[in-house]
Coordinates of C-alpha atoms in Angstrom, one line a residue:
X1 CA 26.5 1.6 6.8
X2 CA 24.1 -1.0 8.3
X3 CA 20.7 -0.6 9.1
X4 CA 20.2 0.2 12.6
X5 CA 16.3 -0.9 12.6
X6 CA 17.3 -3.8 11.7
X7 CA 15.0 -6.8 13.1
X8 CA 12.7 -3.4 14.5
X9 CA 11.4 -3.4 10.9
X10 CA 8.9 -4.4 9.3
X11 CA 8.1 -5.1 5.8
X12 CA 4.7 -4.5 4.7
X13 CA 1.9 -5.0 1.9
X14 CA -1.8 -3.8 1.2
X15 CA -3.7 -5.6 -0.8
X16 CA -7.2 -4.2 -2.4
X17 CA -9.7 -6.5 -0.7
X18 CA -13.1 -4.9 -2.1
X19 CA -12.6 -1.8 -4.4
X20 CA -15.2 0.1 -3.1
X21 CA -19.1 1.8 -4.6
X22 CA -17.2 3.2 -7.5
X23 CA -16.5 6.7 -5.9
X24 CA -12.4 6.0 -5.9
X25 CA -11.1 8.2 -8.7
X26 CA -8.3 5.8 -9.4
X27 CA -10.3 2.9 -9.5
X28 CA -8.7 -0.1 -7.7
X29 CA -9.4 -3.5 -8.6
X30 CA -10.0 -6.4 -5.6
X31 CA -6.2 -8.0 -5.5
X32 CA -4.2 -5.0 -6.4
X33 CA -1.3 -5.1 -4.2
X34 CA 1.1 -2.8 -3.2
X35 CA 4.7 -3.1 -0.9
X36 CA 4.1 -0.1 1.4
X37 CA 7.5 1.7 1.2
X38 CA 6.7 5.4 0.2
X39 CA 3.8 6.2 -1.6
X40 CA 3.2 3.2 -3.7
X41 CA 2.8 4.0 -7.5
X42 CA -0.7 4.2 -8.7
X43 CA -2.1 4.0 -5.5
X44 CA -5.1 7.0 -4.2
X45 CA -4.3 9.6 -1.9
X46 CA -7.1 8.8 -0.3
X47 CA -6.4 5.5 0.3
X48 CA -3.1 5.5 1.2
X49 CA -3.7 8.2 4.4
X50 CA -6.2 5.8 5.5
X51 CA -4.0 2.8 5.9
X52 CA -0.5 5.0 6.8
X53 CA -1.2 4.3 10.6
X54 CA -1.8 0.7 9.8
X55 CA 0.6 0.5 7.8
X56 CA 3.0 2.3 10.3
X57 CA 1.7 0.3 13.6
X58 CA 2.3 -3.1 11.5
X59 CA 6.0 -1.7 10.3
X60 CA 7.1 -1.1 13.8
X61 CA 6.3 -4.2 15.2
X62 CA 2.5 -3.4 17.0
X63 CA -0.6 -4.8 16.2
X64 CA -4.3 -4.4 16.4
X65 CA -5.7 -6.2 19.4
X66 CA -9.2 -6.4 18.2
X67 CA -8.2 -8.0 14.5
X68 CA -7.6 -12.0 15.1
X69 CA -3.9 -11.5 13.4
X70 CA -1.7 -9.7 14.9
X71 CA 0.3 -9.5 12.1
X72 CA -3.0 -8.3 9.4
X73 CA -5.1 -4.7 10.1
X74 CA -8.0 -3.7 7.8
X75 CA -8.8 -0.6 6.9
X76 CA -11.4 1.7 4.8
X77 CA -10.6 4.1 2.7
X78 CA -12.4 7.6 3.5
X79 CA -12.6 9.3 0.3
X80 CA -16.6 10.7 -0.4
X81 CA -18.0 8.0 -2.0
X82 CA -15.6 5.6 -1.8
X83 CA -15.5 3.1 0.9
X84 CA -12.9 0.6 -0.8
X85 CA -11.5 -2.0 1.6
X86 CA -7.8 -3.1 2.3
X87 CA -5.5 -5.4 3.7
X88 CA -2.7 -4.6 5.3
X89 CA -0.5 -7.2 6.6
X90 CA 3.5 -8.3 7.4
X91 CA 5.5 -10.3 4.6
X92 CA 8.5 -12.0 4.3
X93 CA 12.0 -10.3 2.5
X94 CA 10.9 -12.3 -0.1
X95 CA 7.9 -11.3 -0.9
X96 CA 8.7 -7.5 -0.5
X97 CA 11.8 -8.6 -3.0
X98 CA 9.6 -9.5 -5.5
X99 CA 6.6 -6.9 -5.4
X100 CA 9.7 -4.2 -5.2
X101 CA 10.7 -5.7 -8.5
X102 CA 7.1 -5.4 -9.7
X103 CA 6.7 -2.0 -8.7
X104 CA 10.2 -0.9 -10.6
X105 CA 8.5 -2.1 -13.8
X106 CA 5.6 0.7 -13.9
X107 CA 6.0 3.7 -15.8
X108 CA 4.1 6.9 -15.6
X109 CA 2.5 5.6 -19.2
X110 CA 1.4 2.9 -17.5
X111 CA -0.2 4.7 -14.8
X112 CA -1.5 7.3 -17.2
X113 CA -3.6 4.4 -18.8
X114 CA -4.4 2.7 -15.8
X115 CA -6.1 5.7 -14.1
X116 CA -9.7 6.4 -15.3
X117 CA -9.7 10.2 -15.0
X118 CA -5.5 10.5 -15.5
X119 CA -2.9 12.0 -13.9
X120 CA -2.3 15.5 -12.7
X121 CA -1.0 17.5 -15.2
X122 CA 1.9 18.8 -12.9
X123 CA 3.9 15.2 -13.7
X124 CA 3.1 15.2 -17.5

């Protein structure tokens, strides 16, 4: 069955552009990047309800008149303490091909390690 959306749809990254005062539990790293399909792995909670309406105007073909790309938003994340700054922004097929292929490779070890205070026990 083909994709009705097609051409309507957008595919769509965010990259980690400061990672904020140290208050994000996870602990994201300036340059982390994520394609935004789902819930990306490793990424906050936090972080991730403060770019969904980015992330969903860019994916639908709007934009943000007061950025100077009308294809790039930025957004801060609200968590207490936080403040980390993103990037969210349009991509080719290409490059959502090969950050889809990255995100396959990570494992729930790998997130395990790679999240200071660990994951909830409730996926263990």
């Amino acid at each position: 069955m083909s994709n009705p959306y097609q051409g309507v749809m957008f595919r769509v990254k965010a990259t980690v552009l400061d990672g904020g005062a140290g208050g994000c539990r996870v602990g994201h790293r300036s340059g982390q990047t994520w394609l935004m399909q789902g819930v990306p792995p490793g990424i906050c909670s936090f972080a991730f309800n403060a770019m969904f309406p980015a992330y969903w105007t860019l994916r639908f073909g709007g934009s943000d008149p007061a950025e100077e790309n009308p294809d790039q938003m930025h957004v801060t994340c609200s968590g207490m303490g936080c403040g980390a700054r993103f990037l969210i922004e349009r991509i080719s097929d290409e490059e959502a091909d090969r950050l889809q292929a990255e995100a396959e490779l990570i494992s729930l070890d790998h997130l395990a390690r790679s999240i200071p205070v660990g994951l909830s026990r409730r996926i263990r």
